[in-house]
XYZ file of N, CA and C in Angstrom:
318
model
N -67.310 -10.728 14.421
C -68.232 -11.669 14.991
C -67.657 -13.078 15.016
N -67.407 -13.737 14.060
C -66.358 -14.735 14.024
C -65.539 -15.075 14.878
N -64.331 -14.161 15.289
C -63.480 -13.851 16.550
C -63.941 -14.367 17.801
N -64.990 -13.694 18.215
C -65.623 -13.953 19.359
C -66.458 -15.172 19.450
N -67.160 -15.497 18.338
C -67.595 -16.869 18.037
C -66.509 -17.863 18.580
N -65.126 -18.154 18.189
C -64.177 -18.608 18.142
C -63.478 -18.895 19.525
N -63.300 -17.747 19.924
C -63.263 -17.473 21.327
C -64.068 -17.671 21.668
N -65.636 -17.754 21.731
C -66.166 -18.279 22.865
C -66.429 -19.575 23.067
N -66.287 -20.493 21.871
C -65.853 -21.713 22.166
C -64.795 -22.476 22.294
N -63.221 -21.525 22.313
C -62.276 -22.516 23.199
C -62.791 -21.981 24.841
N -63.739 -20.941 24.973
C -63.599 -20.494 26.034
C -64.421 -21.972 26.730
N -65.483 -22.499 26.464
C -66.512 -23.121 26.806
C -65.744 -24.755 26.512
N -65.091 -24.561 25.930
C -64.365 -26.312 25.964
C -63.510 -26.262 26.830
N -62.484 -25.053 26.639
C -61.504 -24.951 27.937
C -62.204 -25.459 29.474
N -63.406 -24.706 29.732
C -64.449 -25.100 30.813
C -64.299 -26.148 31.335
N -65.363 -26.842 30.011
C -65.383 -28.466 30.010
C -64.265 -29.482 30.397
N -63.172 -28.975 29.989
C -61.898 -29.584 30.334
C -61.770 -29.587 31.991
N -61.755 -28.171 32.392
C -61.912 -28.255 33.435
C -62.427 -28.900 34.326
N -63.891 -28.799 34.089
C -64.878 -29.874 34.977
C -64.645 -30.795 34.778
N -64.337 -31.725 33.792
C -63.948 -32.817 33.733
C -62.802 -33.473 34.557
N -61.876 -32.291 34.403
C -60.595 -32.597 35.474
C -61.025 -32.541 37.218
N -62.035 -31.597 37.179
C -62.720 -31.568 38.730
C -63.262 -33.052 39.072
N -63.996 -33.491 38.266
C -64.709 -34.673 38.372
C -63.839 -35.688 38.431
N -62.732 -36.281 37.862
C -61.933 -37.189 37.690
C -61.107 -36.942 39.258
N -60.758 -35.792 39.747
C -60.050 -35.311 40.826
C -61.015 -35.687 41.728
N -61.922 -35.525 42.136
C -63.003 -36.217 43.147
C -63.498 -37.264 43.233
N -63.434 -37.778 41.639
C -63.661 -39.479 42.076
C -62.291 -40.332 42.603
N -61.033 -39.659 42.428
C -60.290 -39.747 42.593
C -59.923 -39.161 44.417
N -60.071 -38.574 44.987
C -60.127 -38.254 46.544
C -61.158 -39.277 46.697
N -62.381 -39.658 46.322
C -63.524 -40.566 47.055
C -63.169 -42.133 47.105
N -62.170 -42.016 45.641
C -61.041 -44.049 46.056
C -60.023 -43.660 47.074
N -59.390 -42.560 47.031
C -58.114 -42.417 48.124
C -59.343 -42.857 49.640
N -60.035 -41.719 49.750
C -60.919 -41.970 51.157
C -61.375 -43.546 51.234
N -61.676 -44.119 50.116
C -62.560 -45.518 50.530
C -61.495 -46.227 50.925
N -60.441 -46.459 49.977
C -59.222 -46.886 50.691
C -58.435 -46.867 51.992
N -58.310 -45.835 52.495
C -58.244 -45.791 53.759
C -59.168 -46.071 55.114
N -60.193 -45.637 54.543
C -61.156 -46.477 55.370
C -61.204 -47.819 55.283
N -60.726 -48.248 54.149
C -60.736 -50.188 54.733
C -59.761 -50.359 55.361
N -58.747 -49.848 54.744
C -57.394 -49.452 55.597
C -57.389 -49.649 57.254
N -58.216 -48.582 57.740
C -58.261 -48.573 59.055
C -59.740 -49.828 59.624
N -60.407 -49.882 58.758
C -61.421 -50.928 59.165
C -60.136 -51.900 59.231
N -58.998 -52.437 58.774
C -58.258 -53.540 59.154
C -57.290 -53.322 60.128
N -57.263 -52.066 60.555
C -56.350 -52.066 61.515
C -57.453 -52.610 62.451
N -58.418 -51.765 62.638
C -59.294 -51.981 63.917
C -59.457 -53.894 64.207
N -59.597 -54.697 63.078
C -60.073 -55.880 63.021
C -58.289 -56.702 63.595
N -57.487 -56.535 63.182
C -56.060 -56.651 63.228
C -56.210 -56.319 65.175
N -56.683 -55.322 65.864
C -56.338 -55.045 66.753
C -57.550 -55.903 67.937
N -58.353 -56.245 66.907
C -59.526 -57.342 68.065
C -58.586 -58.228 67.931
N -58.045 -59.518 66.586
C -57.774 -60.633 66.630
C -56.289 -60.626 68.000
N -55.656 -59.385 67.986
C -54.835 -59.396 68.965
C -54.913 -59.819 70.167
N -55.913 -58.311 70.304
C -56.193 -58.534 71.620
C -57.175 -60.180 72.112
N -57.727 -60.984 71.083
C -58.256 -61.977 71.567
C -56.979 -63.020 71.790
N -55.962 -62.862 71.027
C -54.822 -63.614 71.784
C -53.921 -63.465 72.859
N -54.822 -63.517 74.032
C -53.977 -63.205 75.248
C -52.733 -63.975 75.860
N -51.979 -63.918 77.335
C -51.416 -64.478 77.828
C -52.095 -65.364 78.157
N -53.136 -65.718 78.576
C -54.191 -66.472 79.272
C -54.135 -67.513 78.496
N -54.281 -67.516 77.119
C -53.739 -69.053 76.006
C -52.967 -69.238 76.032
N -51.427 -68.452 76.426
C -50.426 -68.686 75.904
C -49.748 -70.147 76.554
N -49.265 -71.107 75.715
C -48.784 -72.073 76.498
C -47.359 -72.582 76.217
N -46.409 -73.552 76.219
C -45.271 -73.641 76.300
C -45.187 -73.628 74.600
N -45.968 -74.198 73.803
C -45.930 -74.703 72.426
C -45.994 -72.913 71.854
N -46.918 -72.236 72.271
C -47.199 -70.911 71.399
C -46.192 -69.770 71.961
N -45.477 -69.710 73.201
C -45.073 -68.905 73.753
C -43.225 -68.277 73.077
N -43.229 -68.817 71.896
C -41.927 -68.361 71.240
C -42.072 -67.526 70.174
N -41.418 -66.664 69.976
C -40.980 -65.726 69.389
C -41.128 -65.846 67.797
N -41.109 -66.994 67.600
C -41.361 -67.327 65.770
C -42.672 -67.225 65.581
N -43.588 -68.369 67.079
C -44.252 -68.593 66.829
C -45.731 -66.986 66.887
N -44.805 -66.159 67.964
C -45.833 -65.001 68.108
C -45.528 -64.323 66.998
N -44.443 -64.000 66.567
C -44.624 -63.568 64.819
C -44.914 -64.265 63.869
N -45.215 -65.246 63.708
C -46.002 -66.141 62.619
C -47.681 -65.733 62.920
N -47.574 -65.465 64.238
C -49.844 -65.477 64.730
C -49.884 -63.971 64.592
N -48.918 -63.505 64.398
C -49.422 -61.741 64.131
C -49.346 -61.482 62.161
N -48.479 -62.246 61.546
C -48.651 -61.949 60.251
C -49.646 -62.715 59.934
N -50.257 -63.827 60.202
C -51.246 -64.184 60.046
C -52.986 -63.647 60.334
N -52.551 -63.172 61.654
C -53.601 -61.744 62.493
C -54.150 -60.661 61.238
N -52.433 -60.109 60.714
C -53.076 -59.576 59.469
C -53.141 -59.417 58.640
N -52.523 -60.427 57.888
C -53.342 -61.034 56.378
C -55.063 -61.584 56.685
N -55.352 -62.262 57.815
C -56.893 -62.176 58.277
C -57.638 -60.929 58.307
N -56.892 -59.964 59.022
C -57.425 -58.870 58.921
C -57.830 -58.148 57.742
N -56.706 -57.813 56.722
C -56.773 -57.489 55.735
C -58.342 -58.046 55.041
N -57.965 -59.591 54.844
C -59.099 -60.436 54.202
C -60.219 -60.069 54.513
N -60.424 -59.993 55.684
C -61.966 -59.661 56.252
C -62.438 -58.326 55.987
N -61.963 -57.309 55.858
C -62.093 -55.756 55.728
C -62.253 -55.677 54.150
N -62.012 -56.768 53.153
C -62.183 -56.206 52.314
C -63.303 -57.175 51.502
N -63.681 -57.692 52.335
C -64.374 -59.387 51.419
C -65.616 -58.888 53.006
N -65.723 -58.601 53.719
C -67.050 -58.663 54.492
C -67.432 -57.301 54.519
N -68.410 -57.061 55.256
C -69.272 -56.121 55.402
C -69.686 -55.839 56.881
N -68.244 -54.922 57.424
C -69.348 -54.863 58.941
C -69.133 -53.447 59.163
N -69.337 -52.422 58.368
C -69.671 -51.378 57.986
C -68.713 -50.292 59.164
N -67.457 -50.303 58.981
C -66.809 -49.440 59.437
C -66.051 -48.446 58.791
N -65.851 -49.164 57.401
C -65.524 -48.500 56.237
C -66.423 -47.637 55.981
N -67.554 -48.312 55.989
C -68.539 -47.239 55.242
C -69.066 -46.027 56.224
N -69.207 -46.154 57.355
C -69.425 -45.452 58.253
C -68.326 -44.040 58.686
N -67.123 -44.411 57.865
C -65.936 -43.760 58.110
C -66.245 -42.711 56.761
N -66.052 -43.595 55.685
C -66.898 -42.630 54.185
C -67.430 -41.877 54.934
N -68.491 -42.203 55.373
C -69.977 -41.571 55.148
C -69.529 -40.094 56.367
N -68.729 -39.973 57.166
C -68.606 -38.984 57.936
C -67.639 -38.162 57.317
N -66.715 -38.675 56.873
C -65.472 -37.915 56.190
C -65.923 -37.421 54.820
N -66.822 -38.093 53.906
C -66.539 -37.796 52.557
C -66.669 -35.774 52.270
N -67.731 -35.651 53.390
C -68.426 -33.908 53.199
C -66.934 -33.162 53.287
N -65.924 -33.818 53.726
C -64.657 -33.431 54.481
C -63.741 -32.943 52.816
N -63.625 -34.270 52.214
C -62.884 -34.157 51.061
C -63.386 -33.585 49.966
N -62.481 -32.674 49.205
C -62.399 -32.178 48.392
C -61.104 -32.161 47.765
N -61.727 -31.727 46.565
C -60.510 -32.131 45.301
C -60.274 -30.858 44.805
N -58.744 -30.494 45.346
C -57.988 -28.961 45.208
C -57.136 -29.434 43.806
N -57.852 -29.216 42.695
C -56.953 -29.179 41.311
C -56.144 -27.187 40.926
């Protein structure tokens, strides 16, 4: 009786271990997913500030090569900033469709 006593509680901690590792593994896929969703919430924001800098502004002062790579690393470090400091719910909207998606294969 003992024996099995014994055994049945590494059996039931072993478990626990388990689930625990399930749980840590899924909160762990649900930061990978949130992450990428801001991720791409800054591409998308990165790809308005672009496109709002057309040829149509462009003038003799902005039209050089330093200066269009200086307004694009700037484009997205803005971008970045905004995707992660505002709220215009593309991130979350991206979660919220994908999360049923992820799962955590331990």
């Amino acid at each position: 009786m003992e024996v099995s006593a014994v055994r049945q509680f590494m059996v039931s901690a072993d478990s626990g271990r388990s689930v625990q590792s399930a749980q840590d593994g899924e909160a762990a896929a649900r930061d990978e997913l949130r992450a990428a969703a801001e991720g791409f919430e800054a591409i998308f924001i990165n790809t308005m500030l672009k496109s709002a800098r057309t040829e149509a502004y462009s003038d003799d002062l902005t039209s050089s090569s330093a200066v269009r790579s200086a307004q694009s690393l700037f484009d997205m470090k803005i971008s970045e900033a905004v995707s992660g400091s505002s709220n215009l719910g593309i991130a979350d909207a991206v979660v919220r469709q994908l999360s049923p998606l992820v799962r955590y294969k331990g």
